Coordinates of C-alpha atoms in Angstrom, one line a residue:
M1 CA -18.1 -10.7 -1.2
P2 CA -21.2 -8.8 -1.2
K3 CA -21.3 -5.5 -0.8
I4 CA -22.5 -3.5 2.5
K5 CA -26.0 -1.1 1.6
R6 CA -25.6 2.3 1.2
S7 CA -27.8 2.6 4.2
S8 CA -26.0 0.7 6.3
I9 CA -22.8 2.7 5.2
D10 CA -24.1 5.9 6.8
E11 CA -25.6 4.7 9.5
V12 CA -22.3 4.1 10.8
R13 CA -20.7 7.4 9.7
A14 CA -23.7 9.4 11.5
R15 CA -23.1 7.0 14.6
V16 CA -19.3 6.9 14.8
S17 CA -17.3 9.5 16.1
L18 CA -13.8 10.3 14.3
Y19 CA -12.7 11.8 17.8
D20 CA -13.3 7.9 19.0
V21 CA -11.7 6.6 15.9
V22 CA -8.7 8.6 16.4
A23 CA -8.0 8.8 19.7
P24 CA -6.2 5.7 20.0
Y25 CA -3.7 6.6 17.7
V26 CA -2.9 10.1 18.4
T27 CA -3.4 12.1 22.1
L28 CA -5.8 15.1 20.9
K29 CA -6.0 18.4 22.1
K30 CA -8.5 21.3 22.1
A31 CA -7.7 23.5 19.2
G32 CA -10.9 26.3 18.9
A33 CA -13.3 24.3 16.9
K34 CA -11.1 21.5 16.0
W35 CA -8.7 19.1 17.6
K36 CA -5.0 18.8 16.7
G37 CA -1.9 16.4 17.8
L38 CA 0.9 14.6 16.1
S39 CA 0.4 13.4 12.9
P40 CA -0.2 9.4 13.2
F41 CA 1.2 8.8 9.9
T42 CA 4.7 10.7 9.8
Q43 CA 7.3 11.3 13.1
E44 CA 6.9 15.3 13.8
R45 CA 7.5 17.2 16.5
T46 CA 5.0 20.2 16.6
P47 CA 1.5 19.0 15.7
S48 CA -0.3 19.0 12.5
F49 CA -3.1 16.9 12.6
Y50 CA -6.8 18.4 13.0
V51 CA -10.0 16.5 13.4
D52 CA -12.9 18.6 12.8
P53 CA -16.0 17.1 14.3
G54 CA -18.8 19.6 12.9
K55 CA -17.6 18.0 9.5
N56 CA -16.2 14.4 10.9
L57 CA -13.1 14.8 8.7
Y58 CA -9.2 15.1 9.2
Y59 CA -6.2 16.5 7.6
C60 CA -3.3 15.8 8.2
F61 CA -0.5 18.8 6.6
S62 CA 2.6 16.8 7.4
S63 CA 1.7 14.1 5.2
S64 CA -0.9 16.1 2.8
Q65 CA -3.7 13.3 4.0
G66 CA -7.4 13.7 4.8
G67 CA -10.2 11.6 4.8
D68 CA -13.6 11.0 7.5
I69 CA -13.4 8.0 9.7
F70 CA -13.4 5.3 6.9
K71 CA -10.1 6.5 5.6
F72 CA -8.4 6.9 8.7
V73 CA -9.2 3.2 8.9
Q74 CA -7.9 2.4 6.1
T75 CA -4.4 3.9 6.2
K76 CA -3.8 3.2 9.8
E77 CA -5.1 -0.9 9.3
N78 CA -3.6 -1.6 5.8
L79 CA -7.4 -2.1 5.2
G80 CA -9.7 -1.9 2.2
F81 CA -12.8 0.0 2.1
Q82 CA -15.4 -2.6 2.7
E83 CA -12.9 -3.6 5.0
A84 CA -12.9 -0.7 7.5
V85 CA -16.5 -0.4 7.5
E86 CA -17.0 -4.0 9.0
A87 CA -14.2 -3.2 11.1
L88 CA -15.8 0.0 12.0
A89 CA -19.3 -2.0 12.9
Q90 CA -17.6 -4.4 14.8
R91 CA -15.7 -1.7 17.0
F92 CA -18.8 -0.1 17.7
G93 CA -21.2 -2.7 18.5
L94 CA -23.4 -1.8 14.4
T95 CA -25.2 -4.2 12.6
L96 CA -24.6 -4.4 8.7
E97 CA -26.8 -4.7 5.9
Y98 CA -25.5 -6.4 2.6
E99 CA -27.1 -6.3 -0.8
D100 CA -29.0 -9.6 -2.0
D101 CA -27.4 -11.5 -4.2
G102 CA -29.0 -14.1 -4.7
R103 CA -27.4 -16.1 -2.9
P104 CA -28.3 -17.9 0.6
R105 CA -27.9 -15.3 3.5
E106 CA -25.1 -18.0 5.0
A107 CA -23.1 -18.1 2.3
Q108 CA -23.1 -14.2 1.8
S109 CA -19.8 -12.6 3.9
V110 CA -17.3 -16.0 3.2
R111 CA -14.8 -13.3 3.9
K112 CA -16.2 -12.6 7.2
E113 CA -16.8 -16.7 8.1
L114 CA -13.0 -17.0 7.2
F115 CA -12.2 -14.6 10.3
D116 CA -14.7 -16.6 12.5
L117 CA -13.3 -20.2 11.1
H118 CA -9.7 -19.1 11.4
E119 CA -10.4 -18.0 15.0
A120 CA -11.6 -21.3 15.8
A121 CA -8.9 -23.1 14.4
T122 CA -6.5 -21.2 16.6
A123 CA -8.7 -22.1 19.9
H124 CA -9.1 -25.7 18.3
Y125 CA -4.8 -25.8 17.7
H126 CA -4.1 -24.4 21.2
A127 CA -6.3 -27.0 23.3
A128 CA -4.4 -29.4 21.4
L129 CA -0.8 -28.0 22.8
M130 CA -2.5 -27.5 26.4
R131 CA -4.2 -30.9 26.4
N132 CA -3.1 -33.6 29.0
D133 CA -2.4 -36.5 26.8
D134 CA 0.9 -37.9 24.4
N135 CA 0.5 -35.6 21.7
G136 CA 0.1 -31.9 24.1
A137 CA 3.1 -33.3 26.4
F138 CA 5.3 -34.1 23.3
I139 CA 4.5 -30.4 21.4
R140 CA 4.6 -28.8 25.4
E141 CA 8.3 -30.3 25.8
Y142 CA 9.3 -29.6 22.0
W143 CA 8.2 -25.8 22.9
T144 CA 9.8 -25.5 26.9
D145 CA 12.9 -27.7 26.4
S146 CA 13.8 -27.7 22.5
R147 CA 12.9 -24.1 21.3
R148 CA 13.4 -23.0 24.9
F149 CA 10.3 -20.8 25.1
D150 CA 7.9 -19.9 28.6
L151 CA 4.9 -21.9 28.2
A152 CA 3.2 -18.1 29.3
L153 CA 4.4 -16.9 26.0
A154 CA 2.6 -19.9 24.2
K155 CA -0.7 -18.8 25.6
E156 CA -0.2 -14.8 24.9
F157 CA 0.0 -16.1 21.6
K158 CA -2.5 -18.8 21.3
I159 CA 0.9 -20.9 19.7
G160 CA -0.8 -24.9 18.9
W161 CA -0.2 -28.2 18.1
A162 CA -1.7 -29.9 15.0
A163 CA -1.8 -33.7 15.9
P164 CA -0.3 -36.3 13.1
N165 CA -3.7 -37.5 12.1
G166 CA -5.0 -33.4 11.6
G167 CA -6.6 -33.3 15.0
G168 CA -10.1 -33.9 14.0
L169 CA -9.8 -30.0 13.1
L170 CA -12.4 -30.5 10.4
E171 CA -14.9 -32.4 11.9
A172 CA -15.0 -29.8 14.8
L173 CA -15.5 -26.7 12.7
L174 CA -18.0 -28.8 11.0
K175 CA -19.8 -29.5 14.0
T176 CA -20.4 -25.9 14.4
K177 CA -22.6 -25.6 11.9
K178 CA -22.2 -22.0 11.0
F179 CA -19.6 -21.9 8.0
A180 CA -20.7 -22.2 4.8
P181 CA -19.7 -24.9 2.2
E182 CA -17.9 -22.5 1.0
T183 CA -15.7 -20.8 4.0
F184 CA -14.4 -24.6 3.8
F185 CA -12.7 -24.8 0.3
A186 CA -11.4 -21.0 0.4
C187 CA -9.7 -20.9 4.0
G188 CA -6.5 -23.1 2.5
L189 CA -6.6 -25.7 6.1
F190 CA -7.7 -28.6 4.7
F191 CA -7.2 -30.2 0.6
Y192 CA -9.9 -30.9 -1.8
R193 CA -10.3 -32.8 -5.2
E194 CA -11.3 -30.7 -7.9
G195 CA -14.3 -30.0 -8.1
E196 CA -15.4 -31.7 -4.7
R197 CA -18.7 -30.2 -3.3
D198 CA -18.6 -31.9 0.4
P199 CA -16.7 -30.0 3.0
A200 CA -16.2 -33.2 4.8
R201 CA -14.0 -34.6 2.5
G202 CA -10.8 -32.6 2.8
R203 CA -7.7 -33.6 4.1
P204 CA -5.7 -31.4 6.5
R205 CA -3.0 -29.2 5.3
F206 CA -1.3 -29.5 8.6
R207 CA 0.1 -32.5 10.6
G208 CA 2.3 -32.8 13.2
R209 CA 3.7 -29.5 13.1
L210 CA 4.0 -26.5 15.7
M211 CA 0.8 -23.8 15.2
I212 CA 2.0 -20.6 14.8
P213 CA -1.0 -18.0 14.0
I214 CA -0.8 -15.1 11.6
R215 CA -2.8 -12.1 12.5
D216 CA -3.7 -8.9 10.5
I217 CA -3.1 -5.3 11.8
Q218 CA -6.1 -6.0 13.8
G219 CA -4.8 -9.0 15.4
R220 CA -7.3 -11.5 13.7
A221 CA -5.7 -14.5 13.3
I222 CA -5.9 -15.1 9.2
A223 CA -3.3 -18.1 8.1
F224 CA -0.3 -20.7 10.1
T225 CA 3.1 -21.4 10.1
A226 CA 3.6 -24.2 10.6
R227 CA 7.1 -25.4 12.3
Q228 CA 8.2 -29.2 11.4
T229 CA 8.8 -31.2 14.6
E230 CA 9.4 -35.4 15.0
R231 CA 6.0 -36.2 14.2
T232 CA 5.8 -34.8 11.3
P233 CA 4.5 -37.6 8.7
T234 CA 6.5 -39.5 6.6
D235 CA 3.7 -39.1 4.0
D236 CA 3.4 -35.2 4.2
S237 CA 3.8 -33.3 1.2
S238 CA 6.0 -31.4 2.5
R239 CA 7.7 -33.4 5.1
E240 CA 11.2 -31.9 4.4
A241 CA 10.4 -27.9 4.8
K242 CA 10.7 -26.9 8.4
Y243 CA 8.4 -24.2 8.1
V244 CA 5.0 -24.3 5.9
N245 CA 2.7 -21.3 5.4
S246 CA -1.1 -20.9 4.8
P247 CA -1.9 -20.4 1.2
E248 CA -2.9 -17.6 0.1
T249 CA -6.4 -17.0 0.4
P250 CA -9.1 -14.0 0.5
L251 CA -7.5 -13.1 3.6
F252 CA -4.0 -14.3 3.2
R253 CA -1.5 -12.8 0.7
K254 CA 1.9 -13.2 2.6
G255 CA 3.9 -10.6 0.8
D256 CA 1.2 -7.8 2.1
V257 CA 1.5 -9.0 5.8
L258 CA 4.1 -9.1 8.5
F259 CA 4.6 -11.3 11.6
N260 CA 3.5 -9.2 14.6
L261 CA 2.6 -5.8 13.1
D262 CA -0.2 -6.0 15.7
R263 CA 0.9 -5.8 18.4
A264 CA 4.3 -4.0 17.0
H265 CA 2.6 -1.1 15.6
A266 CA 1.7 0.6 19.4
P267 CA 5.3 0.2 21.2
V268 CA 7.1 1.6 18.1
R269 CA 5.9 4.8 18.7
E270 CA 8.4 5.3 21.3
A271 CA 10.7 3.1 20.0
G272 CA 10.6 4.9 17.0
R273 CA 11.9 2.3 14.6
F274 CA 11.4 -1.8 13.5
I275 CA 13.7 -4.8 13.9
M276 CA 12.9 -6.8 11.7
V277 CA 13.9 -10.3 11.8
E278 CA 13.9 -13.3 9.3
G279 CA 11.4 -15.9 11.3
Q280 CA 8.7 -16.0 13.7
L281 CA 10.4 -17.5 16.5
D282 CA 13.3 -15.0 15.9
A283 CA 10.8 -12.0 16.6
L284 CA 9.0 -13.9 19.5
R285 CA 12.4 -14.6 21.3
C286 CA 12.7 -10.7 20.8
W287 CA 9.2 -10.1 22.3
S288 CA 10.1 -12.4 25.0
A289 CA 13.5 -10.5 25.7
G290 CA 10.8 -6.9 26.0
I291 CA 11.5 -5.9 22.5
K292 CA 8.3 -5.4 21.8
Y293 CA 8.9 -3.6 18.2
V294 CA 10.0 -6.6 16.3
V295 CA 8.1 -7.8 12.7
A296 CA 8.9 -10.6 10.9
P297 CA 8.4 -11.5 6.9
Q298 CA 6.0 -15.0 6.3
G299 CA 8.9 -16.9 5.5
T300 CA 9.8 -15.0 1.9
A301 CA 11.6 -11.8 1.1
I302 CA 10.3 -9.3 2.3
T303 CA 8.3 -7.0 -0.6
E304 CA 7.8 -3.6 -1.1
N305 CA 4.1 -3.5 0.2
Q306 CA 5.4 -4.8 3.8
F307 CA 8.0 -2.2 4.0
R308 CA 4.8 0.5 2.9
L309 CA 3.6 -0.9 5.9
L310 CA 6.2 -0.2 8.3
Q311 CA 6.2 3.2 6.6
R312 CA 2.9 4.0 8.0
Y313 CA 3.9 3.6 12.0
A314 CA 7.7 4.8 11.7
G315 CA 10.2 6.0 9.6
R316 CA 13.1 3.8 9.9
V317 CA 13.4 -0.2 10.3
D318 CA 16.7 -2.1 11.5
C319 CA 16.9 -5.5 9.8
L320 CA 18.4 -8.1 11.8
L321 CA 19.1 -11.0 9.3
D322 CA 21.9 -14.0 9.5
G323 CA 25.1 -13.1 8.9
D324 CA 25.4 -15.6 5.8
A325 CA 25.8 -15.5 2.4
A326 CA 21.7 -15.7 2.3
G327 CA 20.9 -13.4 4.7
Q328 CA 23.8 -10.6 2.5
R329 CA 21.5 -11.4 -0.4
A330 CA 18.0 -11.1 1.6
A331 CA 19.4 -7.4 2.8
M332 CA 20.4 -6.3 -0.8
R333 CA 17.0 -7.4 -1.8
A334 CA 15.4 -5.4 1.0
L335 CA 17.7 -2.3 0.5
P336 CA 16.3 -0.5 -2.7
L337 CA 12.5 -1.4 -1.7
A338 CA 12.8 0.3 1.9
I339 CA 14.3 3.2 -0.1
K340 CA 11.5 3.1 -2.7
A341 CA 8.9 3.3 0.5
G342 CA 10.6 5.8 2.2
L343 CA 12.1 4.4 5.3
E344 CA 15.6 4.5 7.0
I345 CA 17.0 1.6 6.8
R346 CA 20.1 0.1 8.4
F347 CA 21.2 -3.8 9.1
L348 CA 22.4 -4.9 12.3
P349 CA 25.3 -7.2 11.3
L350 CA 25.6 -10.9 12.9
A351 CA 28.5 -13.3 12.4
V352 CA 28.4 -16.0 10.3
D353 CA 27.3 -18.8 12.4
A354 CA 25.5 -16.6 14.7
D355 CA 21.7 -17.1 15.5
P356 CA 19.3 -14.4 16.6
D357 CA 17.1 -16.9 18.4
E358 CA 20.2 -17.8 20.2
L359 CA 21.6 -14.5 20.4
F360 CA 18.7 -13.3 22.2
L361 CA 18.0 -16.1 24.6
E362 CA 21.6 -15.8 26.1
K363 CA 21.9 -11.8 26.6
G364 CA 18.5 -10.5 26.3
A365 CA 17.1 -7.2 25.5
A366 CA 21.4 -6.1 25.8
A367 CA 22.5 -8.5 22.4
L368 CA 20.4 -5.6 20.9
T369 CA 22.1 -2.7 22.4
E370 CA 25.1 -4.2 21.6
L371 CA 24.1 -4.1 17.5
D372 CA 23.6 -1.2 17.6
Q373 CA 26.8 -0.3 18.0
K374 CA 27.7 -1.9 14.9
A375 CA 25.0 -0.8 13.1
E376 CA 25.8 -0.7 9.0
S377 CA 23.7 2.3 7.1
A378 CA 22.2 1.6 3.9
M379 CA 24.8 2.9 2.3
A380 CA 27.9 1.8 4.1
F381 CA 26.1 -2.1 3.9
A382 CA 25.4 -1.4 0.2
V383 CA 29.3 0.2 -0.8
R384 CA 31.1 -2.9 1.4
S385 CA 28.8 -5.6 -0.8
L386 CA 28.9 -4.3 -4.0
L387 CA 33.0 -2.4 -3.7
P388 CA 34.9 -5.4 -1.1
K389 CA 38.3 -5.3 -2.5
T390 CA 40.9 -3.1 -0.7
N391 CA 42.0 -0.3 -3.8
P392 CA 39.4 -0.8 -5.9
T393 CA 40.1 0.6 -9.4
A394 CA 38.2 3.5 -11.0
R395 CA 36.1 0.3 -13.2
E396 CA 35.3 -1.3 -10.1
K397 CA 34.1 1.5 -8.3
A398 CA 32.2 3.0 -11.4
D399 CA 30.1 -0.1 -12.0
A400 CA 29.4 -0.1 -7.9
L401 CA 27.7 3.4 -8.1
R402 CA 25.6 2.2 -11.2
A403 CA 24.9 -0.5 -9.0
L404 CA 23.9 2.3 -6.5
F405 CA 22.0 4.4 -9.0
E406 CA 19.9 1.8 -9.5
M407 CA 18.5 1.9 -6.0
L408 CA 18.8 5.6 -5.3
E409 CA 16.9 5.8 -8.7
Q410 CA 13.6 4.1 -6.5
A411 CA 13.4 7.1 -4.0
E412 CA 10.7 9.4 -4.3
S413 CA 13.1 11.9 -2.0
A414 CA 14.9 14.2 -4.2
M415 CA 16.4 15.1 -0.7
M416 CA 17.5 11.0 0.0
R417 CA 18.5 10.9 -3.2
A418 CA 21.1 13.2 -2.6
D419 CA 22.0 12.5 1.0
Y420 CA 22.3 8.9 -0.4
L421 CA 24.9 9.6 -2.6
A422 CA 27.0 12.1 -0.4
E423 CA 26.7 9.1 1.9
A424 CA 28.1 6.4 -0.7
C425 CA 30.9 8.8 -2.4
R426 CA 32.1 9.0 1.2
Y427 CA 31.7 5.5 1.8
A428 CA 33.4 4.1 -2.0
G429 CA 36.1 6.9 -1.7
A430 CA 34.4 8.7 -5.3
D431 CA 35.0 12.5 -6.2
R432 CA 30.7 13.4 -5.1
T433 CA 31.2 16.3 -8.1
A434 CA 31.7 13.6 -10.6
T435 CA 29.0 11.2 -9.0
E436 CA 26.4 13.6 -8.7
R437 CA 27.2 14.7 -12.6
D438 CA 27.1 10.3 -13.3
F439 CA 23.6 10.0 -11.7
A440 CA 22.2 12.9 -13.6
N441 CA 23.2 11.7 -16.9
Y442 CA 22.0 8.0 -15.5
L443 CA 18.6 9.6 -14.7
Q444 CA 18.5 11.3 -17.9
Q445 CA 19.2 7.8 -20.3
R446 CA 16.3 6.4 -18.1
V447 CA 13.9 9.4 -19.1
R448 CA 11.2 7.5 -21.6
R449 CA 11.3 8.9 -25.0
A450 CA 7.9 9.5 -26.7
P451 CA 8.5 8.5 -30.7
I452 CA 9.5 11.0 -32.5
N453 CA 6.7 14.2 -33.0
L454 CA 7.0 17.9 -33.9
T455 CA 5.9 20.4 -32.0
P456 CA 3.9 23.6 -33.4
E457 CA 6.4 26.2 -33.5
K458 CA 8.4 24.5 -35.7
L459 CA 5.3 23.6 -38.2
G460 CA 4.0 27.4 -38.5
Q461 CA 0.2 28.5 -37.0
E462 CA -0.9 27.1 -40.6
G463 CA 1.1 23.9 -40.5
A464 CA 3.0 25.1 -43.9
L465 CA 5.4 22.7 -44.6
S466 CA 8.7 23.2 -43.2
N467 CA 12.5 22.2 -43.6
S468 CA 12.9 22.3 -39.7
Q469 CA 14.6 18.5 -38.7
P470 CA 12.0 16.4 -36.5
V471 CA 12.4 17.4 -33.0
E472 CA 11.8 14.7 -30.4
I473 CA 9.4 15.7 -27.9
T474 CA 8.6 13.5 -24.1
N475 CA 5.6 12.2 -23.8
D476 CA 3.0 15.0 -22.6
K477 CA 2.1 14.7 -18.6
L478 CA -1.1 15.2 -17.4
T479 CA -1.5 18.8 -16.9
T480 CA -2.5 20.0 -13.3
A481 CA -5.6 22.2 -14.7
E482 CA -7.7 18.6 -14.0
S483 CA -6.2 18.0 -10.9
E484 CA -7.3 21.6 -10.1
L485 CA -10.4 21.4 -11.2
L486 CA -11.4 18.4 -9.4
M487 CA -10.1 19.8 -7.0
L488 CA -12.6 23.3 -7.3
V489 CA -15.5 21.2 -8.3
L490 CA -15.2 19.5 -4.6
H491 CA -14.7 22.4 -2.4
Y492 CA -17.1 24.7 -4.4
E493 CA -20.3 22.3 -5.2
D494 CA -22.6 24.9 -6.2
L495 CA -20.3 26.2 -9.4
A496 CA -20.0 22.4 -10.4
P497 CA -23.1 22.1 -12.4
R498 CA -22.0 25.0 -14.5
V499 CA -18.6 24.0 -15.0
A500 CA -20.5 20.3 -16.1
H501 CA -22.2 22.6 -18.8
A502 CA -18.8 24.7 -20.1
L503 CA -16.6 21.4 -20.3
D504 CA -17.3 18.6 -22.9
H505 CA -16.5 15.1 -21.5
Q506 CA -14.6 14.4 -24.8
W507 CA -12.0 17.4 -23.5
L508 CA -10.8 15.2 -21.1
D509 CA -7.6 12.9 -20.7
I510 CA -9.5 9.6 -18.6
R511 CA -6.1 7.5 -18.7
S512 CA -5.5 9.7 -15.4
L513 CA -7.1 9.1 -12.5
E514 CA -7.9 12.5 -12.0
G515 CA -9.1 13.3 -15.8
R516 CA -11.5 9.7 -14.7
L517 CA -12.7 11.6 -11.6
L518 CA -13.2 14.8 -12.9
D519 CA -15.2 13.2 -15.7
R520 CA -17.5 11.2 -13.2
C521 CA -18.1 13.8 -11.4
L522 CA -19.3 16.3 -13.9
A523 CA -21.4 13.6 -15.2
A524 CA -23.1 13.5 -11.7
H525 CA -23.3 17.0 -11.7
R526 CA -25.2 17.4 -15.5
E527 CA -27.3 13.9 -14.8
D528 CA -28.7 15.7 -11.6
A529 CA -27.0 13.2 -9.9
W530 CA -24.2 13.9 -7.4
P531 CA -24.3 12.5 -4.4
G532 CA -23.1 15.1 -2.4
A533 CA -19.5 15.8 -0.7
D534 CA -20.6 13.4 2.0
H535 CA -20.6 10.5 -0.4
L536 CA -18.0 10.8 -2.5
D537 CA -17.3 7.1 -2.0
D538 CA -20.4 6.7 -4.2
L539 CA -18.1 7.9 -6.9
G540 CA -14.9 5.9 -6.4
E541 CA -14.7 2.1 -8.0
T542 CA -11.3 1.7 -6.5
D543 CA -9.9 2.3 -2.8
A544 CA -7.2 4.3 -5.3
E545 CA -9.8 6.7 -6.5
R546 CA -12.3 6.7 -3.4
H547 CA -8.3 7.7 -1.6
T548 CA -8.1 10.4 -3.8
L549 CA -11.7 12.0 -3.9
T550 CA -11.7 12.2 0.1
N551 CA -8.3 13.4 0.1
L552 CA -8.7 16.3 -2.4
R553 CA -12.4 17.2 -0.4
C554 CA -10.5 16.9 3.8
R555 CA -7.7 18.9 2.4
P556 CA -7.7 22.8 3.1
F557 CA -8.2 25.0 0.2
Q558 CA -9.5 28.4 -0.1
I559 CA -9.2 31.7 -3.1
D560 CA -10.5 34.8 -3.5
D561 CA -11.8 34.1 -7.0
P562 CA -13.4 30.7 -7.6
V563 CA -14.4 31.8 -10.9
Q564 CA -11.0 32.8 -12.3
A565 CA -9.6 29.6 -11.3
I566 CA -12.4 27.7 -12.7
N567 CA -12.2 29.7 -16.3
K568 CA -8.2 29.2 -16.6
C569 CA -8.5 25.6 -15.9
L570 CA -11.0 24.7 -18.4
K571 CA -8.5 27.2 -20.7
A572 CA -6.0 24.9 -20.1
I573 CA -7.6 21.8 -20.5
F574 CA -9.7 22.9 -23.5
D575 CA -5.9 24.1 -24.9
Q576 CA -4.2 21.0 -24.2
H577 CA -6.8 18.9 -26.1
F578 CA -7.2 20.8 -29.3
R579 CA -3.2 21.6 -29.7
R580 CA -3.0 17.9 -28.9
E581 CA -5.2 17.4 -32.5
L582 CA -3.8 20.9 -33.5
T583 CA -0.2 18.9 -33.6
D584 CA -1.4 16.1 -35.4
L585 CA -2.7 17.5 -38.1
Q586 CA 0.6 19.3 -38.7
T587 CA 2.5 16.1 -38.0
R588 CA 0.6 14.6 -41.3
V589 CA 0.8 17.8 -43.5
I590 CA 4.3 17.4 -43.2
N591 CA 4.2 13.6 -43.7
S592 CA 2.2 13.5 -46.7
N593 CA 3.3 13.5 -50.3
S594 CA 3.2 16.4 -52.6
N595 CA 0.8 14.7 -55.0
E596 CA -1.8 14.4 -52.1
T597 CA -3.5 18.0 -52.8
Q598 CA -7.0 16.9 -51.4
T599 CA -6.0 15.7 -48.3
I600 CA -3.6 18.4 -47.7
A601 CA -6.3 20.8 -48.3
A602 CA -8.7 19.3 -46.0
L603 CA -5.9 19.3 -43.2
Q604 CA -4.9 23.1 -43.4
Q605 CA -8.9 23.3 -43.5
R606 CA -9.1 22.0 -40.4
I607 CA -5.6 23.9 -39.0
K608 CA -7.2 26.7 -39.4
E609 CA -10.6 26.4 -37.8
L610 CA -8.6 24.9 -34.2
N611 CA -6.9 27.9 -34.5
K612 CA -9.6 30.0 -34.6
L613 CA -11.6 27.7 -31.9
L614 CA -9.0 28.1 -30.0
S615 CA -8.7 31.8 -29.2
R616 CA -13.0 31.1 -28.3
P617 CA -11.7 28.6 -24.8
P618 CA -15.1 27.9 -22.9
H619 CA -15.9 29.4 -19.4
I620 CA -18.7 30.0 -16.9
V621 CA -20.7 32.5 -16.1
D622 CA -19.1 35.1 -13.5
Q623 CA -20.8 35.5 -10.4
S624 CA -21.2 38.4 -10.5
S625 CA -23.3 38.7 -13.2
A626 CA -25.0 35.5 -12.7

């Protein structure tokens, strides 16, 4: 995909007000020179989200997130950086220019063409459903009589029909003459022989099926779910499958998309929770019953990415899964993923033979009220599933709790772990103190240890041979000095060039995200190529890097003596680098044979040099004497 020109990105940044971008999500009130409101990322009662119109930046204290217009759209709508730029340009009527990569212009933005092609396909399928012919009459009768949905719902969601012969979709799309051949090959709506270059030779993937458009968070059609009917041809390779999804494409990864999230993320603000059902038709039934905050996965097991999508809009999800064994297994697979995503999850139990579609058709929204009264918390459900027997033995309790430990280990919040553990003990009838001790032991056993190594203290200052036993130590974690120094460099740009010349590139551990970004920032200052704090996305090569840079830059940060703070960071990074080398040398001395006198002497000499070097850490010139 071609890159958007820097000039176009700058134009979008300059012409689009962050206030206008945020306003649909947050009610903002004036607070001095800034605007404030409730966080769009967390559930809170006291406003902690601030927009600075002068800088066109925001910062959310409750989630510790900050950024510009692009970062806000990326976070709220789950988009990549370039997708966010394109979305804003489209929303505010701005034209983008792309870097010339040597391809014909009509082939440059296949991704954009895929959006247009899917919208055209959606319109084509829907028109076929509404057409006054035999096929149209059949599928409308199926929709209204067999599935018992209102025709108005089909119009609202643009439900469609793929005729048994494909319905002429390929021919209709080819007639538009605006799609590049690559777009047809990439869309997933047609089968092509390997190496085929003529888009007109495709065969339709969907035939004789009800077509349900799948949309992204912006409401754009990106794929389809196709429901089997009586008219699905017998020569269809997927004839026996009730539901068939579009294959994964540049637009569609089924584990990253939730059906109806584009509509549900607004009403969920008032509801405070999502209802998750198994299929698209279940979701449509809930919607028609007035339950607008309903979502569904794409016919597969729920994924961690999908839970993280939900977590952006609400802190709770209630799962309404089938009551049979398959539904129970799906719920148990979902539980640890929700915990890892930081979501509160509950389960709304259905009878074994109950069907959500039938239930809401018969009782409407009142059915949800009845289910809420029987809702099970995460731990109540887990304990019931893992420990179904009455009067379980101590061994059975221990095994069940061990399985729970594996789930709770995923929680990022220590408070959530503690609360879940206490609740699990209550439902399992287990002693809380003993269980907490067992959980602590379990976590301790899970800590990965580094290979046997030696600490400098055991070896002595000069690395002399010692009778001390080797001591196992954990892998060194990157000191916060790198992230702190990166923060200082981003907030005190005038000091950054001096930092760049005081810090040697080799001292940084570029295996870490912060280390790589700090190295890149300082190199830009050394080479007089610093793009400025407003163009940090130039330095980020991935969304994660851009996220980190923007978040650090937008975080409120001010200290009395930045020079002193920088010098402390320089010393910490310097010490970390050379003490690693010192430890390695001392270990080599210990492991050397006594007859390797020359090798030992060289190692001892380097150890002495390092000890002297460590007494002279780098620093930048104090501002008062600069």
